[in-house]
Backbone as JSON, one array per atom type, in Angstrom:
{
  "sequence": "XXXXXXXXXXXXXXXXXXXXXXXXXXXXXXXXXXXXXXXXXXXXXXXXXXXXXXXXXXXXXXXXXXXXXXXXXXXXXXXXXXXXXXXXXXXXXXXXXXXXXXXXXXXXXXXXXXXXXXXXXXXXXXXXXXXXXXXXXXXXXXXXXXXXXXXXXXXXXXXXXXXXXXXXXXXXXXXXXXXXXXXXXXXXXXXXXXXXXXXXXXXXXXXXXXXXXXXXXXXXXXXXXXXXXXXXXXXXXXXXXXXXXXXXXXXX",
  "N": [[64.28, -31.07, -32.53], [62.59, -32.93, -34.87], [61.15, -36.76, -33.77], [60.52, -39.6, -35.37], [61.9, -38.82, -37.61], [59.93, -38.85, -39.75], [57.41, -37.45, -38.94], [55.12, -35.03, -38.57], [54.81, -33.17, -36.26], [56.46, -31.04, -33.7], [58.88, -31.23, -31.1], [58.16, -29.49, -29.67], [55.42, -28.87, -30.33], [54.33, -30.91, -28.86], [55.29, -30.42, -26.43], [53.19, -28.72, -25.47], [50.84, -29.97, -25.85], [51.04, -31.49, -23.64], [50.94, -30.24, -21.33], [50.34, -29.52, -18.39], [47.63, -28.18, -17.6], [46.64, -24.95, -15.72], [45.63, -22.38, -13.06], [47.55, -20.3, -12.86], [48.57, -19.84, -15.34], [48.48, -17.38, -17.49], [48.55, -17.73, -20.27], [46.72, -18.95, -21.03], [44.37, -17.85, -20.76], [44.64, -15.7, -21.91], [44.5, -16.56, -24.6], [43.04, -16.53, -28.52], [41.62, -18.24, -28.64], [40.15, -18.85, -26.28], [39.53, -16.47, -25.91], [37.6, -14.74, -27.77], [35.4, -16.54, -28.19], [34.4, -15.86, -25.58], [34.49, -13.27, -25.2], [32.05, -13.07, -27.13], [29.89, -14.83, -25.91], [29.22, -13.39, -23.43], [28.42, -11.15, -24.68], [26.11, -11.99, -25.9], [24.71, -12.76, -23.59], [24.09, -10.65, -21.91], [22.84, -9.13, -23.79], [20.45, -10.23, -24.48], [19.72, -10.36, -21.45], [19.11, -7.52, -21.44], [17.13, -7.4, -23.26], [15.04, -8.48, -22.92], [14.37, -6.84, -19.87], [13.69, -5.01, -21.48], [10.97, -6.05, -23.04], [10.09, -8.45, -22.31], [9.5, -8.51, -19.92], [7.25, -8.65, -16.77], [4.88, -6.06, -16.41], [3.71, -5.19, -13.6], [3.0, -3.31, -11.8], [1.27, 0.89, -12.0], [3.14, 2.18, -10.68], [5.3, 0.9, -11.3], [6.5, 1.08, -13.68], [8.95, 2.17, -15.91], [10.85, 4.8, -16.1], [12.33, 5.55, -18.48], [10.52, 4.34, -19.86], [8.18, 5.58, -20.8], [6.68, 7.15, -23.46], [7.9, 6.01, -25.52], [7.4, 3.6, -25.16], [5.0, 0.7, -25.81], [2.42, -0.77, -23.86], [1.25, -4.15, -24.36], [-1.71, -6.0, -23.26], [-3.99, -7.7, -20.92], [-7.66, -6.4, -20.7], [-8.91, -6.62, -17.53], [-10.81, -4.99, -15.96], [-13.44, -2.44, -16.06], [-13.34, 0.99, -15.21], [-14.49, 3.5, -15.38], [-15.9, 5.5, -17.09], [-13.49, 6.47, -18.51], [-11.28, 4.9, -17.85], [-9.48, 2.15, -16.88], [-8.37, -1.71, -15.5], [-5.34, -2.7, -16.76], [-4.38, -6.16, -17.49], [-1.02, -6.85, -17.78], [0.88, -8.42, -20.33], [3.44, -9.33, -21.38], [4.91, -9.92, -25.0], [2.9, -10.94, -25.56], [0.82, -13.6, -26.9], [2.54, -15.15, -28.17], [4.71, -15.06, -26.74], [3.85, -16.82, -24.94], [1.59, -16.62, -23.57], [-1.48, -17.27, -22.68], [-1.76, -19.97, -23.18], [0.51, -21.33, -22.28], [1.62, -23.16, -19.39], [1.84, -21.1, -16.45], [1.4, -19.03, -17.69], [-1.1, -17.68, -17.94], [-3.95, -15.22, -17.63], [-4.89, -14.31, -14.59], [-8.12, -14.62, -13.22], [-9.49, -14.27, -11.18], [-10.78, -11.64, -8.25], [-9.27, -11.4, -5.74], [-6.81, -12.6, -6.9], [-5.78, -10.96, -8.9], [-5.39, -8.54, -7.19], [-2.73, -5.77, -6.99], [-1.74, -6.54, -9.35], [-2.44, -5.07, -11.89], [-2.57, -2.71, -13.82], [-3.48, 0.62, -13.71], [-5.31, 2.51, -16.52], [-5.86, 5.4, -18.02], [-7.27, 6.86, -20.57], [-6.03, 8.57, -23.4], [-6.41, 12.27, -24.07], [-9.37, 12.15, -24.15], [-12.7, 12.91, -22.44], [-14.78, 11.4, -20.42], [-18.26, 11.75, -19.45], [-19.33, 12.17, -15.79], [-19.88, 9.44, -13.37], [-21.85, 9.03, -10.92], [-20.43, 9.53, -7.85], [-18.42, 9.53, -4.5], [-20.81, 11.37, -3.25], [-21.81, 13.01, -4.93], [-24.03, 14.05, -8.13], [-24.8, 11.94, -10.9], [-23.43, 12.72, -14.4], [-25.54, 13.06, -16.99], [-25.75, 10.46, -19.76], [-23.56, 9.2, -18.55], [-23.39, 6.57, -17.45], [-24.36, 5.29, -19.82], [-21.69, 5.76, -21.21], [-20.11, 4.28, -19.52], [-21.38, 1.5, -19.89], [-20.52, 1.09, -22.89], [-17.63, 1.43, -23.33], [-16.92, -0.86, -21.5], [-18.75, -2.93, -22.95], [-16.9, -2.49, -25.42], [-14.05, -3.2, -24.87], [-13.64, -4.95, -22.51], [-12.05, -8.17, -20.68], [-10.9, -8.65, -23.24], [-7.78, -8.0, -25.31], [-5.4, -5.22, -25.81], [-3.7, -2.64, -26.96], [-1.18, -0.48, -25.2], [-0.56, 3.0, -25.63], [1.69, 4.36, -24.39], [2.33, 8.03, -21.86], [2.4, 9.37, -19.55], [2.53, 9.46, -16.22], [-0.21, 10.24, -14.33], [-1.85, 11.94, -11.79], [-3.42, 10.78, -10.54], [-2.31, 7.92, -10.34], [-2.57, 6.78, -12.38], [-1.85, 5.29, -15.85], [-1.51, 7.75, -18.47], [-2.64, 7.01, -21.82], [-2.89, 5.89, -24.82], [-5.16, 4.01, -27.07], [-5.17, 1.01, -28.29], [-7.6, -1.46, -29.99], [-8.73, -4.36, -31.55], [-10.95, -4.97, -33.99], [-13.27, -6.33, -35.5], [-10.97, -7.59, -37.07], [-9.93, -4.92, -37.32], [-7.83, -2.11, -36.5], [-8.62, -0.42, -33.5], [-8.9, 3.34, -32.39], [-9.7, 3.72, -29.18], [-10.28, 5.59, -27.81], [-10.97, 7.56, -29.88], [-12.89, 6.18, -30.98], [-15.19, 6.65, -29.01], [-15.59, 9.43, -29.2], [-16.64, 9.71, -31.29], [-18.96, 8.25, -30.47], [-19.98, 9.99, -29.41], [-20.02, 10.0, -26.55], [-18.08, 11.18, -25.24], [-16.23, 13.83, -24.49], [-13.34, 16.01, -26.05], [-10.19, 16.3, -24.16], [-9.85, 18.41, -22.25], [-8.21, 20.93, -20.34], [-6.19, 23.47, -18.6], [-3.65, 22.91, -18.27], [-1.63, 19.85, -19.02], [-2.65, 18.22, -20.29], [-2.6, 15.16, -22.61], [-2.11, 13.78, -26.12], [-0.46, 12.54, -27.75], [-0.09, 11.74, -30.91], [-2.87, 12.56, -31.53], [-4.35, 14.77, -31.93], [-5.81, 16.41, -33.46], [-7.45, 14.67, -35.08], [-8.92, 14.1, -32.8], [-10.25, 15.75, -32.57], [-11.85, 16.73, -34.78], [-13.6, 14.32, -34.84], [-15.21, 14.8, -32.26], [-15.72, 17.26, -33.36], [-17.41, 16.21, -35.76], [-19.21, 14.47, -34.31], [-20.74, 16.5, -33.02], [-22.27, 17.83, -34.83], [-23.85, 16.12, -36.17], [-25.56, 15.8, -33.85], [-25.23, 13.2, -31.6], [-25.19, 11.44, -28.99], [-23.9, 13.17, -26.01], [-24.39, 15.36, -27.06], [-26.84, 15.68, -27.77], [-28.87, 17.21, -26.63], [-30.46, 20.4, -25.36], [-28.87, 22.7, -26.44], [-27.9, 25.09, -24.37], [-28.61, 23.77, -21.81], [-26.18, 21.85, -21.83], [-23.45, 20.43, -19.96], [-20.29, 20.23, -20.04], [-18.12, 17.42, -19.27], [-15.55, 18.8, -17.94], [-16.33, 20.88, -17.17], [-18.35, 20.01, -15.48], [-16.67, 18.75, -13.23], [-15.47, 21.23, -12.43], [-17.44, 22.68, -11.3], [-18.1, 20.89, -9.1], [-16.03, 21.21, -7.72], [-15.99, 23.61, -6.49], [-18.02, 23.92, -5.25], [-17.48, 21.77, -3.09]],
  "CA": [[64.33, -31.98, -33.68], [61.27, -34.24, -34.87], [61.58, -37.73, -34.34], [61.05, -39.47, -36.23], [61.86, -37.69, -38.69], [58.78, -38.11, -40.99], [56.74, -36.91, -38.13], [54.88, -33.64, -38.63], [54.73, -32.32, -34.93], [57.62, -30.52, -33.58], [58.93, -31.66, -30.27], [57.32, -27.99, -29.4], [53.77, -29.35, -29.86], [54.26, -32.25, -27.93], [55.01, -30.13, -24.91], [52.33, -27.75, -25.82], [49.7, -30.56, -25.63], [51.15, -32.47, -22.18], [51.34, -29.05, -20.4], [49.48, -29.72, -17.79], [46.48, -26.6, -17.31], [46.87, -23.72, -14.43], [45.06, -21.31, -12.8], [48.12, -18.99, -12.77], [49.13, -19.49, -16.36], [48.26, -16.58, -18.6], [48.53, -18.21, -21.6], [45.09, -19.96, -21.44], [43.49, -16.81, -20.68], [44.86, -14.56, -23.53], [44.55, -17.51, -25.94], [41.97, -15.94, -28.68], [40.46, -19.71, -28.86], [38.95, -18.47, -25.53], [39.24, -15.03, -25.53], [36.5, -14.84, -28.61], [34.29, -17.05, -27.5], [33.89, -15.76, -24.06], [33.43, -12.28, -25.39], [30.56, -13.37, -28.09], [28.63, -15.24, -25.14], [29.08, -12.5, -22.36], [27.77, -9.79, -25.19], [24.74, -12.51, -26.53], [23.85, -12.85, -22.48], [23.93, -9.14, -21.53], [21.69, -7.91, -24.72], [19.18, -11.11, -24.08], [18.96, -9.63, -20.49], [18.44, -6.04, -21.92], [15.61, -7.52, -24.56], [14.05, -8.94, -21.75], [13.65, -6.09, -19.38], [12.25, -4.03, -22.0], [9.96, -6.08, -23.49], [9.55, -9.73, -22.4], [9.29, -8.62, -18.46], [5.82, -8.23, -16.51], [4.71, -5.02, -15.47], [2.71, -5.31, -12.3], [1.33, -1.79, -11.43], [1.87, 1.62, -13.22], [4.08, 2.68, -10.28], [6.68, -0.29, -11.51], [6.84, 1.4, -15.43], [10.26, 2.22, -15.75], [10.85, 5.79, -16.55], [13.06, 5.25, -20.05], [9.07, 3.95, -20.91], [7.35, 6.77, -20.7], [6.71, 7.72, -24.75], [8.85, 5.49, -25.68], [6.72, 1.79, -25.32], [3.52, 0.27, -25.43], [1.75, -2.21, -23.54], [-0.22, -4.91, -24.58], [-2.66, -6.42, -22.27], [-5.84, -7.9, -21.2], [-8.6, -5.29, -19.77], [-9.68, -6.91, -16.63], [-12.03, -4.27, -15.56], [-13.68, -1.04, -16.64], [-13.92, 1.63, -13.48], [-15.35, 4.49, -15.74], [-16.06, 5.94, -18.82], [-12.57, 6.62, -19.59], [-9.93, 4.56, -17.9], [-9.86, 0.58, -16.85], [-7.19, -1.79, -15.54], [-4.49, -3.95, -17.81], [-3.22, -6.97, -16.78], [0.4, -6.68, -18.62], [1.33, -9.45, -21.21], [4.43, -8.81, -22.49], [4.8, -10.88, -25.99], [1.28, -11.31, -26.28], [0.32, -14.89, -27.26], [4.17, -15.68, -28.86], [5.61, -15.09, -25.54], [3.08, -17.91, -24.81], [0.64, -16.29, -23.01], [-2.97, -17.77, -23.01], [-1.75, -21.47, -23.45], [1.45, -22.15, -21.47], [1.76, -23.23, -18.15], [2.14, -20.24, -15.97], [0.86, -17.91, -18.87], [-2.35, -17.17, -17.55], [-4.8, -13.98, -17.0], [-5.59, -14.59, -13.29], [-9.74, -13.99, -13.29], [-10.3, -14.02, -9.45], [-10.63, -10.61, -8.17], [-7.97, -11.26, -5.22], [-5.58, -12.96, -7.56], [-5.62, -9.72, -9.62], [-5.08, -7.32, -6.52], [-1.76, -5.28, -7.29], [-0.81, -6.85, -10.68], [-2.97, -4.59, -12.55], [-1.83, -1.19, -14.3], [-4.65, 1.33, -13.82], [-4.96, 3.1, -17.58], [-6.77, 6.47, -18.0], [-7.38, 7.2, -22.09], [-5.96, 9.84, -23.5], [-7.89, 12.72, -25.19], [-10.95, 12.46, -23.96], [-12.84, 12.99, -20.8], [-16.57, 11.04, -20.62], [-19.54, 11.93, -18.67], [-18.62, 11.83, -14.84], [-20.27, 8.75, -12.71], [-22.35, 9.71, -9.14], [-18.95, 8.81, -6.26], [-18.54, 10.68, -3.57], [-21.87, 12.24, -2.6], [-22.02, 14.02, -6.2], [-24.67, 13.09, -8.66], [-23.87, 11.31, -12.05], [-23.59, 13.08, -15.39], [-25.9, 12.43, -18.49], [-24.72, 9.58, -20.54], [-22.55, 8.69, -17.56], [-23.56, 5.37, -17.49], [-24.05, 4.65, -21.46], [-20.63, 5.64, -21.49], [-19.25, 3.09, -19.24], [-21.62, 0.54, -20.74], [-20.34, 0.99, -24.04], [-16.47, 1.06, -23.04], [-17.13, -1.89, -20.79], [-19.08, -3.97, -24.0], [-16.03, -2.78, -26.49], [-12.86, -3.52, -24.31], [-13.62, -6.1, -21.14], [-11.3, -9.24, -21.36], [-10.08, -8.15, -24.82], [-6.46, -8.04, -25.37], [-5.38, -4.23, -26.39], [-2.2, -2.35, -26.55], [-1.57, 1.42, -25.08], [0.96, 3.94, -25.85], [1.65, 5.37, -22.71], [2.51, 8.78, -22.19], [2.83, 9.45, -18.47], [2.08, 9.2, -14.64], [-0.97, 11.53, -13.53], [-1.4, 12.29, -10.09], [-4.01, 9.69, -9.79], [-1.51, 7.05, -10.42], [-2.46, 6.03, -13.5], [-0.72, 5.42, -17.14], [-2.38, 7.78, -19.06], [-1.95, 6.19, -22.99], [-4.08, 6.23, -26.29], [-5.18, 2.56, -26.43], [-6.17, 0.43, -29.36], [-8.11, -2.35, -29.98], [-8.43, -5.03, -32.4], [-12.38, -5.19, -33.43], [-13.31, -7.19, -36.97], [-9.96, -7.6, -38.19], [-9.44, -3.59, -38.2], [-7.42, -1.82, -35.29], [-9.56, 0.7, -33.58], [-8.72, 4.0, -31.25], [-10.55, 3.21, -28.38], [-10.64, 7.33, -27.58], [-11.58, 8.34, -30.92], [-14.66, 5.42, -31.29], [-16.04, 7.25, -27.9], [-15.52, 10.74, -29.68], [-17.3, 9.52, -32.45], [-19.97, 7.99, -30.34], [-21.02, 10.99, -28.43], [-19.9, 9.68, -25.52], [-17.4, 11.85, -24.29], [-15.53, 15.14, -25.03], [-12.06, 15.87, -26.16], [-9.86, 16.63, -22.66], [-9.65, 20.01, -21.82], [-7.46, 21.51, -19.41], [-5.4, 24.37, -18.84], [-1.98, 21.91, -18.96], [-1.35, 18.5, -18.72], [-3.44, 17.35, -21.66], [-1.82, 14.04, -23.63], [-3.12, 13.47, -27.23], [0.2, 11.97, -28.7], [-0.16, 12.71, -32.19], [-3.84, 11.92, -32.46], [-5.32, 15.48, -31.4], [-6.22, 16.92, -34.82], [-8.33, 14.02, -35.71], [-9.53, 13.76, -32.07], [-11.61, 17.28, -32.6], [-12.62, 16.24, -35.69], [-14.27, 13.63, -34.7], [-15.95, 16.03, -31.42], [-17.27, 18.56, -34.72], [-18.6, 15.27, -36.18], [-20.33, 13.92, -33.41], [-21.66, 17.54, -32.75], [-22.65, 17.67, -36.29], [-25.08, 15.1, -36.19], [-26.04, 15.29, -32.46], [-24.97, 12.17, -31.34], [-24.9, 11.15, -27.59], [-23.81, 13.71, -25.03], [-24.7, 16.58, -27.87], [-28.18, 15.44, -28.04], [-29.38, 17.5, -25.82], [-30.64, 21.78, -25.76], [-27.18, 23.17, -26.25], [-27.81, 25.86, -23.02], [-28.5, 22.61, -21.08], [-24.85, 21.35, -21.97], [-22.38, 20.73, -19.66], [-19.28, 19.13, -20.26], [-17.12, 16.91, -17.87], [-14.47, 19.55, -17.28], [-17.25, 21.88, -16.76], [-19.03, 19.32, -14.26], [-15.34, 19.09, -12.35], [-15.35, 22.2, -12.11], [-18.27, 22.92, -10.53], [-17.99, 20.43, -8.29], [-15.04, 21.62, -7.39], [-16.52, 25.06, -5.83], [-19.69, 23.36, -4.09], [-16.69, 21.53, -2.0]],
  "C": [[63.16, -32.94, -33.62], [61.61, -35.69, -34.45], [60.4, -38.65, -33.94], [61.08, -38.65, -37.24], [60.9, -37.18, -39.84], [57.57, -37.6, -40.23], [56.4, -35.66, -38.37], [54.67, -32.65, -37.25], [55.79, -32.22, -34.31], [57.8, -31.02, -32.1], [58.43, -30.27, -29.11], [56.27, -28.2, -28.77], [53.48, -30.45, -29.27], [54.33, -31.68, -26.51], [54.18, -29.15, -24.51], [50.78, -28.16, -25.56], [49.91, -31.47, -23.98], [51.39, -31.19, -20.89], [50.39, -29.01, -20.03], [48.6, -28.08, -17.56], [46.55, -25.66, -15.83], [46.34, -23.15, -14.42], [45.85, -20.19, -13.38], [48.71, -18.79, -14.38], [48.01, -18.89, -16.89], [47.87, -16.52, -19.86], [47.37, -18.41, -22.12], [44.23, -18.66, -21.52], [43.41, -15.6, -22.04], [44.66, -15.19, -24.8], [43.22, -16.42, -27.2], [40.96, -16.73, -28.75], [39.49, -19.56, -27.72], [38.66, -17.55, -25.42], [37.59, -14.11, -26.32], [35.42, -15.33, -28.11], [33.33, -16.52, -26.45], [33.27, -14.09, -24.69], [31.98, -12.21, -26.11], [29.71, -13.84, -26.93], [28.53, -14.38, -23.79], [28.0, -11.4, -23.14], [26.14, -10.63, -25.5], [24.01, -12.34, -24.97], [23.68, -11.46, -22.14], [22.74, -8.7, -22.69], [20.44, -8.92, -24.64], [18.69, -10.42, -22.55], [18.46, -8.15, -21.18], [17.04, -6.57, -22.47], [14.79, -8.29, -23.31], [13.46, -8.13, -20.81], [13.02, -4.97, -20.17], [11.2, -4.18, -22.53], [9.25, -7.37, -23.12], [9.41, -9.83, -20.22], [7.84, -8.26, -17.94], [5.88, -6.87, -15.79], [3.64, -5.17, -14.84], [2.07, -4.34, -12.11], [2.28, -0.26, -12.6], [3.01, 2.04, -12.27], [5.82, 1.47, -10.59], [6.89, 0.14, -13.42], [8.04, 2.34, -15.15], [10.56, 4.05, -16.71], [11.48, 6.4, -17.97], [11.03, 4.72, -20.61], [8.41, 4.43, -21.61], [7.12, 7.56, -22.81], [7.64, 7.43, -25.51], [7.79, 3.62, -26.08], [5.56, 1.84, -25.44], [3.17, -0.75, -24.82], [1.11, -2.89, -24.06], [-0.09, -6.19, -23.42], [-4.11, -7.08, -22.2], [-6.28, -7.41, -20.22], [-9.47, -6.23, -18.86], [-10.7, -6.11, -16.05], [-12.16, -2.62, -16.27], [-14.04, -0.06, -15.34], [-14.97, 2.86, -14.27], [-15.35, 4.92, -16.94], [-14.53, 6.49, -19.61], [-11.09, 6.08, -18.89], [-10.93, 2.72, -17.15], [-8.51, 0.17, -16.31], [-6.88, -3.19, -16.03], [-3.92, -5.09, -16.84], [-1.77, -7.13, -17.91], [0.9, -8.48, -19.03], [1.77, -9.63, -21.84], [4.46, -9.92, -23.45], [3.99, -11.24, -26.22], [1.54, -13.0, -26.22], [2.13, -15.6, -28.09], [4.76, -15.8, -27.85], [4.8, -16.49, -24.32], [1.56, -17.67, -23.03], [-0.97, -16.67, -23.14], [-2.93, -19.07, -23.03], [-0.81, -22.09, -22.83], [1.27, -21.96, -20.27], [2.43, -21.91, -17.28], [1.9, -18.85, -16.55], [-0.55, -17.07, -18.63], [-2.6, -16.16, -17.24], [-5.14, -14.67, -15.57], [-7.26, -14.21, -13.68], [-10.32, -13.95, -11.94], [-9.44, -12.3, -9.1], [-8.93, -10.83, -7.16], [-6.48, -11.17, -5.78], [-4.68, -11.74, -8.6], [-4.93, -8.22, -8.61], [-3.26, -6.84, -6.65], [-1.06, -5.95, -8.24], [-1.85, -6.39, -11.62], [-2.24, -2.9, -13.07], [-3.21, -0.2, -14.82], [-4.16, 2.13, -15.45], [-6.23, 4.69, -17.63], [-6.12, 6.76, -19.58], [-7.1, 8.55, -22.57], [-6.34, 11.01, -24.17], [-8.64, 13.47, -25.21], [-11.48, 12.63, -22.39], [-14.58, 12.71, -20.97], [-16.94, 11.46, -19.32], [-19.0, 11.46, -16.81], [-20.04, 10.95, -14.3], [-20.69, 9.34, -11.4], [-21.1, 8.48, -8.43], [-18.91, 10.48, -5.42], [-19.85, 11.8, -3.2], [-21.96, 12.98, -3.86], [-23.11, 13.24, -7.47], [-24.01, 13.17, -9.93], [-24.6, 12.35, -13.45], [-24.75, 12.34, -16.45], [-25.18, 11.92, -19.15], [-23.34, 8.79, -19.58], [-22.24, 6.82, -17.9], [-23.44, 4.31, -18.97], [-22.38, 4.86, -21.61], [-19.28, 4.33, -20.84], [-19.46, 1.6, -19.62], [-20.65, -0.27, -22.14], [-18.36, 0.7, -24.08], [-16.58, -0.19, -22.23], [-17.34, -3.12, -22.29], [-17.52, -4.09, -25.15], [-14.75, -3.39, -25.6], [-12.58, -4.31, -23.37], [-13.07, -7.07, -21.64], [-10.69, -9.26, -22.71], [-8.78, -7.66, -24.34], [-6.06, -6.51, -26.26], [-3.85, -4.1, -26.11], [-2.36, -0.57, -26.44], [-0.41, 1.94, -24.73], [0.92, 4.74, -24.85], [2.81, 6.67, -22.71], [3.29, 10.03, -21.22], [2.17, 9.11, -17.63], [0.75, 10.2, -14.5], [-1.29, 11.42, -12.21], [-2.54, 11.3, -9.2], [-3.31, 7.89, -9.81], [-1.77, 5.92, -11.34], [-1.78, 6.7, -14.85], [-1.92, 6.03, -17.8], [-1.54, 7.82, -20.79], [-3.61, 6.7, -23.94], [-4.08, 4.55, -26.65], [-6.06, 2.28, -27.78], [-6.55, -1.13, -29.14], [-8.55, -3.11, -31.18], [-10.0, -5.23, -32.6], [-12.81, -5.1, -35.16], [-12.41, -7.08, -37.46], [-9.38, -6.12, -38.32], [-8.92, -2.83, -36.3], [-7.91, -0.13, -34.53], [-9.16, 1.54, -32.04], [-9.61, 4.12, -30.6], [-11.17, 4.89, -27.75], [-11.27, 7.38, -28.79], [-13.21, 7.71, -31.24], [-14.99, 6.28, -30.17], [-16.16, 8.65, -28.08], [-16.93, 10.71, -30.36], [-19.09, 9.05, -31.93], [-20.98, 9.0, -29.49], [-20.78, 11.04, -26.67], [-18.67, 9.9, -24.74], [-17.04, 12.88, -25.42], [-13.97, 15.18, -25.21], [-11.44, 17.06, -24.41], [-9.51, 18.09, -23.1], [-9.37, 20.59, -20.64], [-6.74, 22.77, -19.94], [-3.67, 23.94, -18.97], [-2.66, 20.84, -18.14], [-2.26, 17.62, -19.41], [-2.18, 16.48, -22.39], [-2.77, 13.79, -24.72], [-2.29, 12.61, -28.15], [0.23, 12.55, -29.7], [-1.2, 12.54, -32.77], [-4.91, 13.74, -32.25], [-6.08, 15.95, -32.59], [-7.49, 15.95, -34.95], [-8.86, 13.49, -34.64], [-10.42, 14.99, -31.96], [-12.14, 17.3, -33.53], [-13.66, 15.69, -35.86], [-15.38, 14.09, -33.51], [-16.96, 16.39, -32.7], [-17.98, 17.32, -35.02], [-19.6, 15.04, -35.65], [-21.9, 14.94, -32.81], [-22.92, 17.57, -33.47], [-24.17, 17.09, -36.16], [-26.06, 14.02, -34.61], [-26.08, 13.74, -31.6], [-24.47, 12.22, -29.83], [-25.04, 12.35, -26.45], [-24.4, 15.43, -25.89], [-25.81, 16.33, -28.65], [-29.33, 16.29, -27.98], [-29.4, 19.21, -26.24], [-29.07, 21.93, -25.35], [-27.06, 24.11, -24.31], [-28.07, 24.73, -21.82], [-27.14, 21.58, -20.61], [-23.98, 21.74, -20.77], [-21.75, 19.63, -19.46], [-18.43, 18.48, -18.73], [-16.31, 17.92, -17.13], [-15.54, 20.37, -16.69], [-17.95, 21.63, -15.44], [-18.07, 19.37, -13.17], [-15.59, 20.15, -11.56], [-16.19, 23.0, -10.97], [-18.76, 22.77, -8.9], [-17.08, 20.94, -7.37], [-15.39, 23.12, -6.39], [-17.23, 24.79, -5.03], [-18.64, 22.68, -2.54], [-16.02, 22.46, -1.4]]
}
């Protein structure tokens, strides 16, 4: 019974609000006033961790790319160094400049070589295969050098992004990699097609082209076309990277 009587709370909710709180009571736990709640902020923290390790986490080397990645993501990065005419390595910057990279505290490109040792992600371009460099007691291809020039001038410290594709056995990501260059977004394989300065990859397997190969032999006939760079030269004089490999490959 209420009392008084013009009272709107039942002598119910009076012992409903002085009931002191328990571990072992049930009640509190099944309530939906918490039961809701708790599920909405368990599911918002679980899919913030998910969106975080797939896109707002650092990748350090390529052996730390997570195998769900693989043709599936892209990196973007800034190209701390160029090793050769067709690969280089990223420093990984997930969120780019929004994720506050370049301006917040702790956001930084390292630029000392040490500071860089094992937080780099070696990249090898996919595609193409330029002019081979004199290493190892072997001498250096024609155009060797213009070719690392010219990848060196377009992509050093520049911020790119690369669709990666897989592992190769030299333990780099090999990806198709663009670059941002007057306002217009440019395949960093296909400009080096175009410039003469390498060949489209040629193997017997384990070629990656994504879905750019069509208009990466295109750009080969072009360059042929109008003798440009590595197809400058008396055709019977020609020999291509795989061809140079190859060669090499027998003399050892």
């Amino acid at each position: 019974m209420r009392w008084p009587p013009w009272s709107n709370k039942s002598s119910k909710d009076d012992n409903e609000q002085t009931r002191p709180w328990s571990w072992t009571d049930w009640a509190h736990y099944t309530d939906p006033r918490t039961v809701i709640p708790t599920i909405i902020l368990t599911g918002t923290a679980l899919l913030l961790a998910r969106f975080y390790r797939s896109h707002l986490r650092r990748i350090p080397q390529t052996a730390s790319i997570q195998s769900a990645f693989w043709r599936r993501r892209s990196l973007l990065g800034r190209v701390t160094s160029v090793g050769d005419g067709d690969n280089f390595r990223l420093f990984h910057t997930p969120g780019g400049r929004l994720a506050g990279w370049g301006w917040m505290p702790g956001r930084r490109v390292p630029e000392k070589r040490e500071d860089l040792k094992d937080q780099t992600i070696h990249i090898r371009l996919a595609g193409v295969d330029a002019p081979e460099l004199a290493h190892f007691g072997r001498p250096s291809q024609p155009y060797s050098q213009e070719a690392l020039d010219w990848l060196t001038s377009y992509i050093l410290n520049r911020r790119v992004r690369a669709y990666i594709y897989k592992r190769d056995h030299y333990d780099r990501a090999v990806a198709t990699v663009y670059v941002w260059r007057w306002f217009l977004k440019r395949d960093v394989g296909l400009q080096m097609l175009r410039m003469g300065l390498a060949t489209v990859y040629e193997a017997k397997s384990g070629a990656e082209f994504g879905e750019v190969e069509a208009k990466y032999r295109k750009a080969e006939r072009w360059a042929k076309m109008k003798r440009q760079g590595i197809w400058g030269g008396k055709k019977a004089d020609f020999e291509s990277p795989r061809e140079y490999k190859s060669r090499m490959a027998q003399i050892k």
